[in-house]
Coordinates of C-alpha atoms in Angstrom, one line a residue:
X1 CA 2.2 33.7 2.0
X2 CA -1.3 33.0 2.6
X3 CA -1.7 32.0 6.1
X4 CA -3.2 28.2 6.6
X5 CA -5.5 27.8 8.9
X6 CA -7.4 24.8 10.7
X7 CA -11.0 24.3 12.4
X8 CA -10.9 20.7 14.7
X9 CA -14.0 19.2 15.1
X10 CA -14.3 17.7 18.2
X11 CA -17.4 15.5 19.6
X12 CA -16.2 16.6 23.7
X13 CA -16.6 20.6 23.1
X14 CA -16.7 22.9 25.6
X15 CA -16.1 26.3 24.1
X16 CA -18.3 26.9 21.8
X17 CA -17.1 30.7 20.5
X18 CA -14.9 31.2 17.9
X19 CA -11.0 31.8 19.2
X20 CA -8.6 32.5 16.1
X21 CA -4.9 32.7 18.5
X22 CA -2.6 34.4 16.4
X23 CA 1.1 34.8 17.2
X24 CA 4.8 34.3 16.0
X25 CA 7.6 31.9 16.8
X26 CA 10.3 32.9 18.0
X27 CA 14.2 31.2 18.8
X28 CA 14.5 31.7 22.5
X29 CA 19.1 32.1 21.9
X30 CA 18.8 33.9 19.1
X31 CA 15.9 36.3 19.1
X32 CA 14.5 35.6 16.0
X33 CA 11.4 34.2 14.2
X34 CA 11.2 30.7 13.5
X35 CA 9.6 29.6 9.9
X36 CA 7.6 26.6 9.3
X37 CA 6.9 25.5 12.4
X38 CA 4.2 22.9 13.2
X39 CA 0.7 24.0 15.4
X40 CA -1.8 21.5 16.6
X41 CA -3.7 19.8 19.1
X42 CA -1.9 16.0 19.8
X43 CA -3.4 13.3 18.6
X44 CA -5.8 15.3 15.9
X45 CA -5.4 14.9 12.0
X46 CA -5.3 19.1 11.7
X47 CA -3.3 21.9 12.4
X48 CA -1.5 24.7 10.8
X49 CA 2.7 25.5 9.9
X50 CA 3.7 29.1 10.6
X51 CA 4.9 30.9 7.8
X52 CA 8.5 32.2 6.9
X53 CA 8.4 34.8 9.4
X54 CA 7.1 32.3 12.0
X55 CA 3.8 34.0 12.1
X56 CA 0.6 31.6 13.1
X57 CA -3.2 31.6 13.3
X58 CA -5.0 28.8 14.5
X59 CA -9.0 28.4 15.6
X60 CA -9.6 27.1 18.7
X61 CA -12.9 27.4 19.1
X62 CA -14.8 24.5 20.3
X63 CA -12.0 22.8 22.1
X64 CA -11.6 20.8 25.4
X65 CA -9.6 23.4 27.6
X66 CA -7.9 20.6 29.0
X67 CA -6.3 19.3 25.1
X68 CA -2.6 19.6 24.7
X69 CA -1.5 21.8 22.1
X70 CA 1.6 21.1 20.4
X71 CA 4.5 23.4 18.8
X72 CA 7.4 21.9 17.4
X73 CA 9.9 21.9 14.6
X74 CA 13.2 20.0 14.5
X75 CA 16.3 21.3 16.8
X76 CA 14.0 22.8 19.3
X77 CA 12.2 21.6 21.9
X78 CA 9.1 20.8 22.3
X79 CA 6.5 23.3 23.6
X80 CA 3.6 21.8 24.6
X81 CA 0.8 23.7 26.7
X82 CA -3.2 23.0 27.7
X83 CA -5.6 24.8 25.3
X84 CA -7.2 26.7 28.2
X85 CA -3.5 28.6 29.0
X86 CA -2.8 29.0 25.6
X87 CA -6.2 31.1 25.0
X88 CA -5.2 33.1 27.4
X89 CA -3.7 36.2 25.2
X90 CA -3.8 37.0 21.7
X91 CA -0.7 38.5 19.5
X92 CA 1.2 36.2 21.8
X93 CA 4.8 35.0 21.2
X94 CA 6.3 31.4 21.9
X95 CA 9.6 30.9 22.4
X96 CA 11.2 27.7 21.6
X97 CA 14.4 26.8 23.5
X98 CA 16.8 25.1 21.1
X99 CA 18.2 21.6 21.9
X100 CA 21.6 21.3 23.0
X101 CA 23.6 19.2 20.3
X102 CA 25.7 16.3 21.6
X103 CA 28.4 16.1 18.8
X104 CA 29.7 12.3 18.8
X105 CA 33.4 12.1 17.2
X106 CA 33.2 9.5 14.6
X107 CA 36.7 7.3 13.5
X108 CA 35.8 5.2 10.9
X109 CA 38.7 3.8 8.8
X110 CA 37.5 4.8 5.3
X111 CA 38.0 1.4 4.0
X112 CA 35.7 0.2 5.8
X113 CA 32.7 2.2 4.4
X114 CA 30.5 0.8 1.3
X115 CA 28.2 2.4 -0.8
X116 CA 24.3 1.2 -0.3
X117 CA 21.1 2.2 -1.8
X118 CA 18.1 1.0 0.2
X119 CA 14.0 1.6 0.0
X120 CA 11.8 1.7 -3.4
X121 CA 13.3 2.9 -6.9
X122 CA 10.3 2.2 -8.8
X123 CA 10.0 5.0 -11.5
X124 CA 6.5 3.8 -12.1
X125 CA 4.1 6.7 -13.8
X126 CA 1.3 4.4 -12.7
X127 CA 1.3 4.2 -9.0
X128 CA 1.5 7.5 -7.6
X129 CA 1.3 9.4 -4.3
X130 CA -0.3 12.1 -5.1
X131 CA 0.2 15.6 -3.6
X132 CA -2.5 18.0 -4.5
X133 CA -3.8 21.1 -2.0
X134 CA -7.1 21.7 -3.9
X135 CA -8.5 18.2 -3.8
X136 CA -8.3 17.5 -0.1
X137 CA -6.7 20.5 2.2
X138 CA -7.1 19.0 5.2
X139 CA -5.3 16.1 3.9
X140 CA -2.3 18.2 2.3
X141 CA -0.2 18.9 5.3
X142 CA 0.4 15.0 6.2
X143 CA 3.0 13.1 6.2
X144 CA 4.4 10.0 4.2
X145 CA 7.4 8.2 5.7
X146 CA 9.1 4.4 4.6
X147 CA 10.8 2.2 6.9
X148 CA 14.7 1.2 6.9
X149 CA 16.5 -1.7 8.4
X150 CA 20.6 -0.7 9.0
X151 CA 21.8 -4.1 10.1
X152 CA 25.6 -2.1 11.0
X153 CA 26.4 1.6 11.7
X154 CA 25.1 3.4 8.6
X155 CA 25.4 7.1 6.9
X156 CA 22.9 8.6 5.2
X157 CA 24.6 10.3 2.4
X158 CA 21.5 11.1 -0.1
X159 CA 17.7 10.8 0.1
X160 CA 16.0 10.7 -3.5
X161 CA 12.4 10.6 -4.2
X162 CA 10.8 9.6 -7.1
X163 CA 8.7 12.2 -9.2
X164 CA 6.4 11.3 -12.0
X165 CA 5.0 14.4 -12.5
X166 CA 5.8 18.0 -11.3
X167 CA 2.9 21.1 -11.6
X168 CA 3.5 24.1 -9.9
X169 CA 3.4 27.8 -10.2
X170 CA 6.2 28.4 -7.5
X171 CA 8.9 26.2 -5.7
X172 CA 7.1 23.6 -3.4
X173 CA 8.3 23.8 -0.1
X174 CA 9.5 20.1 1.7
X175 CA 10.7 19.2 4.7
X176 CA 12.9 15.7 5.1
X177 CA 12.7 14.2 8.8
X178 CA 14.4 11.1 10.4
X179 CA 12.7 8.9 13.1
X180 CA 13.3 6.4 15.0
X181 CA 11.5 3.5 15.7
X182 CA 9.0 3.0 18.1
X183 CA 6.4 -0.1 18.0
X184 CA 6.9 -0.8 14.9
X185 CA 5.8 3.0 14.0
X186 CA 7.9 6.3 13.7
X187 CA 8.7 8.0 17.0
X188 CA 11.3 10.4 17.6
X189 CA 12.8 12.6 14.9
X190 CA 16.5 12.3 15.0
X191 CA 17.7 16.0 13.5
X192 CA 19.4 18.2 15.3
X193 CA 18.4 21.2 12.7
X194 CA 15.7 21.5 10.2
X195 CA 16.1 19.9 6.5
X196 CA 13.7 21.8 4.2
X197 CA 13.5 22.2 0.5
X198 CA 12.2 24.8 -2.1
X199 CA 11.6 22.3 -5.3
X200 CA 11.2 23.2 -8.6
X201 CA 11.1 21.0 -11.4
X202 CA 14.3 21.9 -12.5
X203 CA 15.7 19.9 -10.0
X204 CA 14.5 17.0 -10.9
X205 CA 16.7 14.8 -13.2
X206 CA 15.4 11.9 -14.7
X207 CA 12.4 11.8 -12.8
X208 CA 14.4 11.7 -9.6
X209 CA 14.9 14.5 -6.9
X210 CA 18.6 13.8 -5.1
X211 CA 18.9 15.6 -1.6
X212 CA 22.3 15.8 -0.3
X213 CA 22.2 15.5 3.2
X214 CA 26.0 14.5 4.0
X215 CA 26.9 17.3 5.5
X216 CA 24.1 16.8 8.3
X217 CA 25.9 13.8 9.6
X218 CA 23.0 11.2 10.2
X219 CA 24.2 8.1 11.7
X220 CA 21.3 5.4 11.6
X221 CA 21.7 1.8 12.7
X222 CA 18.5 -0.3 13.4
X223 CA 14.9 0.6 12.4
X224 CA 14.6 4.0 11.5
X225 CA 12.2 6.1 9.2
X226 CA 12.4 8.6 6.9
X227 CA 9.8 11.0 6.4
X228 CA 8.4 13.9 3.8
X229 CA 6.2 16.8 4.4
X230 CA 4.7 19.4 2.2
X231 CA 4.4 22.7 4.5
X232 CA 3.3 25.4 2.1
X233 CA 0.4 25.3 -0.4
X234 CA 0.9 25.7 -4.1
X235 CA -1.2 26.2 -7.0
X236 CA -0.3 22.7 -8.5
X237 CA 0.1 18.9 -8.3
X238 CA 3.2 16.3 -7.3
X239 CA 2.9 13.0 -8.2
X240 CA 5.6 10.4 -6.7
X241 CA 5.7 7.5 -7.8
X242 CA 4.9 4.2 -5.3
X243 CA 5.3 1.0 -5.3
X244 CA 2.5 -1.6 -4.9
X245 CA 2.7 -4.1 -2.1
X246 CA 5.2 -2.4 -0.1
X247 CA 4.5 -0.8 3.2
X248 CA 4.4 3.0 3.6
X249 CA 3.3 5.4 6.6
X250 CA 0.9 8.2 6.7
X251 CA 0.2 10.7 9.2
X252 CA -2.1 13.4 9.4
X253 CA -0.6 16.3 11.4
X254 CA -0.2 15.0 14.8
X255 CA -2.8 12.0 14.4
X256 CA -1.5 8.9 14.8
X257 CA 0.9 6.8 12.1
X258 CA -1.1 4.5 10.2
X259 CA 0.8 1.5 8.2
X260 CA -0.3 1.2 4.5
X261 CA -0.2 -1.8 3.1
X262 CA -1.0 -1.5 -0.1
X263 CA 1.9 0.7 -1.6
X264 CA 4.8 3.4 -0.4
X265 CA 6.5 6.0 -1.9
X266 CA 9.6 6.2 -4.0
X267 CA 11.6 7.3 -1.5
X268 CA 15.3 5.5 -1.3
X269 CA 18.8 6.4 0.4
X270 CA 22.1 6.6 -0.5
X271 CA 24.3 5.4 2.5
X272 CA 27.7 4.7 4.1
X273 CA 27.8 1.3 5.4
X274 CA 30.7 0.6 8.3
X275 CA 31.1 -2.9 7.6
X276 CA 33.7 -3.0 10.7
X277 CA 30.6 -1.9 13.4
X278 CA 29.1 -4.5 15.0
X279 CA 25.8 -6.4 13.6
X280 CA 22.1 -5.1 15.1
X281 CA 20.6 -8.3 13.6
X282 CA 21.3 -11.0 10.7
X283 CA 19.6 -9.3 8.7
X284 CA 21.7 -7.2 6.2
X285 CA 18.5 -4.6 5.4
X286 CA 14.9 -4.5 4.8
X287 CA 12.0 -2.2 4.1
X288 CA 8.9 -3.0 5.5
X289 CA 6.9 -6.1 3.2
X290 CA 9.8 -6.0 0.8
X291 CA 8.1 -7.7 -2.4
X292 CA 10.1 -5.6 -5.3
X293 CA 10.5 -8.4 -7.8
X294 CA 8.0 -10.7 -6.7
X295 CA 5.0 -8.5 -7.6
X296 CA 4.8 -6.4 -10.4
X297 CA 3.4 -3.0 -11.5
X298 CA 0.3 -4.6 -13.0
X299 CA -1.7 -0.7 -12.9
X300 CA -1.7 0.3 -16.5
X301 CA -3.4 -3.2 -17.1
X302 CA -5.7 -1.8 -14.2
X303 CA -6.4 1.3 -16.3
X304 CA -7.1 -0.9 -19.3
X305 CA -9.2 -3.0 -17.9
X306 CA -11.1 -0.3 -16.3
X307 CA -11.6 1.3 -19.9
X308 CA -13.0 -1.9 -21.0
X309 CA -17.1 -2.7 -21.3
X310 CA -16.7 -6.2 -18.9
X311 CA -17.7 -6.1 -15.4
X312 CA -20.3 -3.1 -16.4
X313 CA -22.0 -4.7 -19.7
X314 CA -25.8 -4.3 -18.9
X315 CA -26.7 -6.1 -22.0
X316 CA -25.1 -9.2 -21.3
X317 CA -25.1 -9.2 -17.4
X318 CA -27.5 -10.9 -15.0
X319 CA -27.6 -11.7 -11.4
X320 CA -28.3 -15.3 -9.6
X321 CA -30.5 -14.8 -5.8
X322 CA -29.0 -17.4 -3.4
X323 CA -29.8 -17.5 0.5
X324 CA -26.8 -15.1 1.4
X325 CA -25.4 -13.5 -1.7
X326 CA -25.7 -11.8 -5.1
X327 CA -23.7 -13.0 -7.8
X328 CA -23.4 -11.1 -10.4
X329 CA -22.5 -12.8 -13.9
X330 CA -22.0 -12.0 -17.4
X331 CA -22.0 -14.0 -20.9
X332 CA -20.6 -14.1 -24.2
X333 CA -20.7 -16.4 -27.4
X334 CA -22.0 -19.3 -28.2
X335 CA -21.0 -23.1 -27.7
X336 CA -19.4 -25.0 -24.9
X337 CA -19.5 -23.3 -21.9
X338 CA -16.1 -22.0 -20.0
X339 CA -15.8 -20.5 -16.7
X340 CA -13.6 -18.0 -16.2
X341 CA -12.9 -16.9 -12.2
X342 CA -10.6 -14.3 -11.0
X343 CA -8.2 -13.9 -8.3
X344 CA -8.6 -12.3 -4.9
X345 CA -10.3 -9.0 -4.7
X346 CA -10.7 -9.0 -8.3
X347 CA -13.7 -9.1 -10.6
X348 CA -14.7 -9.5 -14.2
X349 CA -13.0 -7.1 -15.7
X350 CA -9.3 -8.8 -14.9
X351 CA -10.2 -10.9 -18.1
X352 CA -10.7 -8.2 -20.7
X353 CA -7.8 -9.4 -22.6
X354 CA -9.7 -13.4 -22.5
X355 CA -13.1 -12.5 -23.2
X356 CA -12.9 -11.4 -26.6
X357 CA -10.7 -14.3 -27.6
X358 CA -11.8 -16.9 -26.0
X359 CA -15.6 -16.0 -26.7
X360 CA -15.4 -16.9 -30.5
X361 CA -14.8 -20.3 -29.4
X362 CA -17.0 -21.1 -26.2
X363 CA -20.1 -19.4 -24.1
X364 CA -17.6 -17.7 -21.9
X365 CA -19.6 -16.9 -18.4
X366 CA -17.7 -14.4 -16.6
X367 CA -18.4 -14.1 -13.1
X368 CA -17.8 -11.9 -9.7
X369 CA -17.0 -14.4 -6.4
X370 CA -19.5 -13.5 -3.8
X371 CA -17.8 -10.5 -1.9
X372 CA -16.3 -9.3 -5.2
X373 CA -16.9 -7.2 -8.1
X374 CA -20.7 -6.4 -8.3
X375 CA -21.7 -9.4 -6.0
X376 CA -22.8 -9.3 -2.8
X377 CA -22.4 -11.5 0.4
X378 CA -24.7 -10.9 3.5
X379 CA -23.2 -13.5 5.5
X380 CA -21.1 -13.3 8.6
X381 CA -19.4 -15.8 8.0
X382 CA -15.2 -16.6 6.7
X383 CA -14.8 -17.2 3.2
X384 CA -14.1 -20.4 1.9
X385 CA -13.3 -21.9 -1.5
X386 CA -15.3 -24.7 -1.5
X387 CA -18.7 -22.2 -0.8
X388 CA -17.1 -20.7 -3.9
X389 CA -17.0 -24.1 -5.4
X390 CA -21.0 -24.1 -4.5
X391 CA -21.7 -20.7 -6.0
X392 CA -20.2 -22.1 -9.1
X393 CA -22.4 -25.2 -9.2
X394 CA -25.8 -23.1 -8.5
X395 CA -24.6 -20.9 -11.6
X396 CA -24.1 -23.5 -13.8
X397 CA -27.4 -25.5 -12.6
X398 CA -29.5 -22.0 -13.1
X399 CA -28.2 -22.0 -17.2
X400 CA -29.1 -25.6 -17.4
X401 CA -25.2 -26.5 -17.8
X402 CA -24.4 -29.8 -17.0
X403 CA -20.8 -30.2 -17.6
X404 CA -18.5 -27.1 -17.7
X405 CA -14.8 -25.8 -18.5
X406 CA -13.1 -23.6 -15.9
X407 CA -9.8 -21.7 -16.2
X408 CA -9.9 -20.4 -12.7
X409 CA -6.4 -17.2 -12.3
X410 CA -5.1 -17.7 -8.6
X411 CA -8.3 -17.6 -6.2
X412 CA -10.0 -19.0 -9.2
X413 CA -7.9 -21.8 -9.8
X414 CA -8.2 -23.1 -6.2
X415 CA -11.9 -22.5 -6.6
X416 CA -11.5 -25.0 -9.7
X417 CA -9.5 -27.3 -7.7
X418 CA -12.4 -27.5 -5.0
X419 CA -14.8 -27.5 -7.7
X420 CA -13.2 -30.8 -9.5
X421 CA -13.5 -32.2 -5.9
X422 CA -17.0 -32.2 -5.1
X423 CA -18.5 -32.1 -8.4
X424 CA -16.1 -34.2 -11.2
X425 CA -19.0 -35.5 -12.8
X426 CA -19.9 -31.5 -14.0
X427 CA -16.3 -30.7 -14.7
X428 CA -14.6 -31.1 -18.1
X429 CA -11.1 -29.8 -18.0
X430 CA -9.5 -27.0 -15.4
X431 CA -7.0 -24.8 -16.1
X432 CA -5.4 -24.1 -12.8
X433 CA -3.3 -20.0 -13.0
X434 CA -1.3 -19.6 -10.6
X435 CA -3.2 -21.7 -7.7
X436 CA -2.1 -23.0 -4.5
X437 CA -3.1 -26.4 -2.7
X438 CA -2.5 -25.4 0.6
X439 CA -1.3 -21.9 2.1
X440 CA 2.8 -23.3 2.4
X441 CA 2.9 -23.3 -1.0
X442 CA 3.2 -19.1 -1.2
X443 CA 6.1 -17.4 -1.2
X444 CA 6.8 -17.0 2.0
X445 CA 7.6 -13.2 2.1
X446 CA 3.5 -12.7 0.2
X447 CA 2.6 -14.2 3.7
X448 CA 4.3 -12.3 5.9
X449 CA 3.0 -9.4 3.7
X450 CA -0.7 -10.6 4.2
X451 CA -0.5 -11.4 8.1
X452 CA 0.9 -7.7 8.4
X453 CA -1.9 -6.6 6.5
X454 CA -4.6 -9.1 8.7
X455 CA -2.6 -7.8 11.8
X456 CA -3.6 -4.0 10.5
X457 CA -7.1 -4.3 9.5
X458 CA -7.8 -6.2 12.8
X459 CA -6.7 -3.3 14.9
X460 CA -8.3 -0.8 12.9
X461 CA -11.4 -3.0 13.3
X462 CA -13.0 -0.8 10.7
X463 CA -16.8 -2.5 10.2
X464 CA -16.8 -1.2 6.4
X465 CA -13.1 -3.6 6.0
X466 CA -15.1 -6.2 7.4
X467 CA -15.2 -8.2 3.6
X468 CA -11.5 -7.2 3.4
X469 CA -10.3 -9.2 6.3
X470 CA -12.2 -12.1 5.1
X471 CA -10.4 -11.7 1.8
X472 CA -7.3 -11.3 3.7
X473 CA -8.3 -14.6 5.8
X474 CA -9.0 -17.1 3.5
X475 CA -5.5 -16.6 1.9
X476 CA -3.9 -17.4 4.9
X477 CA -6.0 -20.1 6.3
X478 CA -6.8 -22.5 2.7
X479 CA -7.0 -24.1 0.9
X480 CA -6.3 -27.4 2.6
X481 CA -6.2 -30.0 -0.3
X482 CA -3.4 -32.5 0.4
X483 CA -1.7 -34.8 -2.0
X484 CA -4.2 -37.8 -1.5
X485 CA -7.1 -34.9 -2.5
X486 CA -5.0 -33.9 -5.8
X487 CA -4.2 -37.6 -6.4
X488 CA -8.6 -37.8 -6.6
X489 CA -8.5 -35.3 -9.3
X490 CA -9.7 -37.4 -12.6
X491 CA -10.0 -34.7 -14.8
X492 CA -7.8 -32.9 -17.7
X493 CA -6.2 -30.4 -15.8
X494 CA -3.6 -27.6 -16.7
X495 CA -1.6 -26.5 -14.6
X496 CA -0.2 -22.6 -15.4
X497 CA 2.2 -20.8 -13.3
X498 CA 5.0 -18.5 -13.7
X499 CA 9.2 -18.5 -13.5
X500 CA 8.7 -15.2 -10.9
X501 CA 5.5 -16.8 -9.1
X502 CA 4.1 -15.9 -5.7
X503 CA 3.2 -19.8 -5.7
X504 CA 6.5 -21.3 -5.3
X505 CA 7.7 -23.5 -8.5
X506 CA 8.2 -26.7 -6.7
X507 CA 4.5 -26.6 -5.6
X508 CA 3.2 -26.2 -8.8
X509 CA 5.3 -29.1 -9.8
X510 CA 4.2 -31.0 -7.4
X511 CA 0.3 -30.4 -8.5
X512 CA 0.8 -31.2 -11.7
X513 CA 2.8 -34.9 -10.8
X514 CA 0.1 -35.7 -8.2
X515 CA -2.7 -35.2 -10.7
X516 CA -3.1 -38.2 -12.9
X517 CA -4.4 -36.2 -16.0
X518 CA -2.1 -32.8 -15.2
X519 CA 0.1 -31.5 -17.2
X520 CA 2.4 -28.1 -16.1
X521 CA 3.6 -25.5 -17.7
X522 CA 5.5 -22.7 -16.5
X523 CA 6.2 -19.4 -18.3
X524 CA 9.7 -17.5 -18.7
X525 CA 10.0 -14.4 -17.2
X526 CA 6.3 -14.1 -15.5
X527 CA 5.0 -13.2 -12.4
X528 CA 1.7 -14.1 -10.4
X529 CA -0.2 -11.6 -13.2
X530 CA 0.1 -14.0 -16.2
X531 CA -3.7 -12.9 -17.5
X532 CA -2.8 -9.8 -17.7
X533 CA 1.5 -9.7 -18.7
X534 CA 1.3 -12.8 -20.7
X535 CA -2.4 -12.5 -22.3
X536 CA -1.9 -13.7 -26.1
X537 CA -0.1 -16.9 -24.5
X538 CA -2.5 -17.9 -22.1
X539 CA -5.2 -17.5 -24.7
X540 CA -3.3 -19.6 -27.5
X541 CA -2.8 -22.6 -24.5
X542 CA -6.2 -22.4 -22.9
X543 CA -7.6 -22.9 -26.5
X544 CA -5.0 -25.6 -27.2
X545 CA -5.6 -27.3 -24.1
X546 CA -9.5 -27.4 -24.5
X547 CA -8.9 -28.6 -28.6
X548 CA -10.1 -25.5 -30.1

């Protein structure tokens, strides 16, 4: 085995010759070597894993004397030592003391247990985590871990994992780990002994890899994590499948957790529920932002889209200069004009399946919100969709267009709303996809998704997610149009949303009663992403609705 080594870069060096340590681990009770052991400096994203034999090598050159180097692998303790006493000798060996086991007798009446499966099943070749040791090295010995809820006593019976693809010219070595929780964040693994697995593809069965960890006896009850680490590079790549808009954990080494809110891995356990053990909460389990079912895999329209010539089309794009952004804009056909705006951190290219359909009819004129896409904003300033509303009207006013159509997808549809507010005498007909009037009318578990996600990027502080907090933001602060607003609202509108909506059904209803000229429809079996799952519908009503 080829022997992994790591260089830290530190800004606070004091050592500045090379120092390669090289040693082996060894079991303190039983004499012999212990493989796969983790080596690093705390709180650094790098670090190295012995090999089978326990042998290590690790650079510690350049260094902080006084850093706390770190050796541990589950059922032993800890050894933890200052850099400057670890240098001391070379061809050294550390001894790790193994943990005394506290065996708990367990009577459960066998009635009592039920069969559970918990965590993300998605089988999706689309999202993928993606596990590949020549792209990014110092990135391959992290960590990915998902978060349980165990409202009673639980056991964990199986752990399967998701895999789309498999490449490799040798078994892949795992490890499987089990934390508790602490702030909200893994803490303390919970094995006794070391789970670790040699995969090869033949042990993977319809795209799923089943570990049987019954024998291991893991009680859980409360939060807990469970966690999987590649430890040995491989000529190959992994890909696991993930789930969009649910939270997963990364780790580099022994650098701090950091919660990702934009998808997690298809990891999911098979357990033993003691329905006769007292309740830790109400709650019967969760999963981090559990929104499986309420959004869907939208990422092969994403692909499709990304294929496509809009949002990129130099020979029908243009930008329009105002005092603190760049919009950026593109048009096609001839005739009445029709606006079409997209959703949240979209852009343009979200309506490839409108443009070419709905420009045979009208002067379609695409464009990217300010902060989105290809335009710019330079101000400091929150978002808000009546500015949106403005960048709209200073568009339309630079191409001479004096009344306009709008079909406006989510963001865009609440930018229409705002838009038939302030300027009704420039507005034909809206079609509304999707769009709230005010931020209660979400689902309420897309909120709680989004204030975990403000809650993250406000910590990290990042200056570069800067745009993405504001994006973040104005979903959770507007829009604020009230009843007595909609009631305003003179124009033809139409008012789309779907059976499986983030916007709750009820509120779209309501829109639709309080606008005199609204009608509503609401499509079967369709989520938020209507412009994309629904497109050949949308088109046929849009057209309908504007009598082409």
């Amino acid at each position: 085995m080829k022997k992994l080594n790591a260089l830290f870069f530190l800004l606070a060096a004091y050592s500045f010759n090379a120092q390669v340590i090289s040693g082996t681990v060894i079991s303190k009770n039983e004499n012999k070597p212990v493989p796969y052991v983790k080596i690093g400096i705390e709180k650094e994203n790098a670090g190295t894993v012995s090999d089978e034999k326990g042998n290590f090598s690790i650079d510690l050159s350049e260094l902080d004397a006084s850093r706390k180097l770190r050796i541990e692998v589950p059922g032993y303790e800890s050894y933890v030592e200052t850099v400057q006493n670890f240098r001391k000798q070379d061809q050294q060996k550390i001894f790790l003391k193994e943990k005394t086991k506290e065996i708990k007798e367990v009577n459960i009446k066998v009635k009592k247990l039920v069969d559970k499966n918990w965590g993300v099943n998605t089988k999706t070749k689309h999202v993928l985590y993606s596990v590949n040791p020549k792209f990014k090295k110092e990135d391959f010995l992290g960590e990915t871990a998902l978060e349980f809820n165990a409202s009673k006593r639980s056991k964990i019976k199986n752990i399967n994992l998701n895999i789309a693809s498999y490449t490799s010219d040798k078994p892949v070595l795992m490890r499987y780990s089990v934390y508790r929780e602490k702030g909200g964040f893994p803490g303390e693994n919970i094995l006794d002994e070391e789970i670790t697995v040699e995969l090869t593809e033949d042990m993977i069965k319809d795209g799923t890899y089943t570990l049987d960890v019954n024998d291991h006896n893991i009680w859980v009850q409360g939060k807990f994590f469970v966690g999987i680490q590649f430890l040995k590079e491989f000529d190959g790549k992994i890909n696991i499948s993930a789930a969009l808009f649910r939270t997963g954990f990364l780790r580099k080494f022994y650098g701090d957790w950091q919660k990702m809110t934009l998808a997690a891995p298809a990891i999911n356990i098979d357990v033993k529920v003691d329905k006769s053990a007292k309740n830790n909460n109400d709650e019967t389990t969760a999963s981090g932002d559990d929104l499986e079912g309420l959004i869907s895999d939208i990422s092969q329209y994403k692909i499709a889209s990304e294929n496509s010539v809009y949002g990129k089309n130099e020979s029908s794009g243009n930008y329009l200069e105002l005092k603190d952004a760049k919009l950026y804009y593109e048009i096609y056909g001839e005739g009445e004009s029709l606006f079409l705006l997209h959703g949240n951190s979209g852009s343009i290219k979200d309506f490839y399946q409108q443009i070419p359909v709905l420009s045979k009819h009208f002067k379609v004129i695409v464009v990217d919100t300010r902060g989105q896409g290809k335009s710019a904003d330079t101000s400091e300033r929150d978002f808000t969709y009546t500015q949106f509303a403005d960048d709209v009207k200073a568009l339309a006013d630079k191409l001479g267009l004096k009344k306009i159509n709008i079909a406006g997808w989510s963001d865009g549809g609440i930018t229409g709303l705002e838009f038939a507010l302030k300027y009704p005498e420039n507005l034909n007909k809206l079609i509304a996809i999707g769009a709230n009037a005010f931020p209660q009318g979400v689902d309420e578990r897309l909120v709680s998704h989004m204030k975990n996600q403000l809650h993250v990027l406000n910590i990290e502080n990042k200056p570069e997610k800067f745009n993405e907090r504001r994006l973040v933001t104005i979903m959770l602060k507007e829009p604020h149009i009230s009843k007595k607003d909609l009631s305003k609202i003179q124009n033809p509108v139409l008012v789309i949303a779907g059976d499986k909506d983030v916007i709750k059904q009820d509120h779209s209803e309501m829109m639709a009663k309080e606008m005199p000229h609204a009608e509503l429809k609401i499509y079967k079996n369709a989520t938020h992403m209507i412009p994309f799952e629904h497109a050949d519908e949308l088109n046929a009503d849009i057209l309908r609705f504007l009598g082409k």
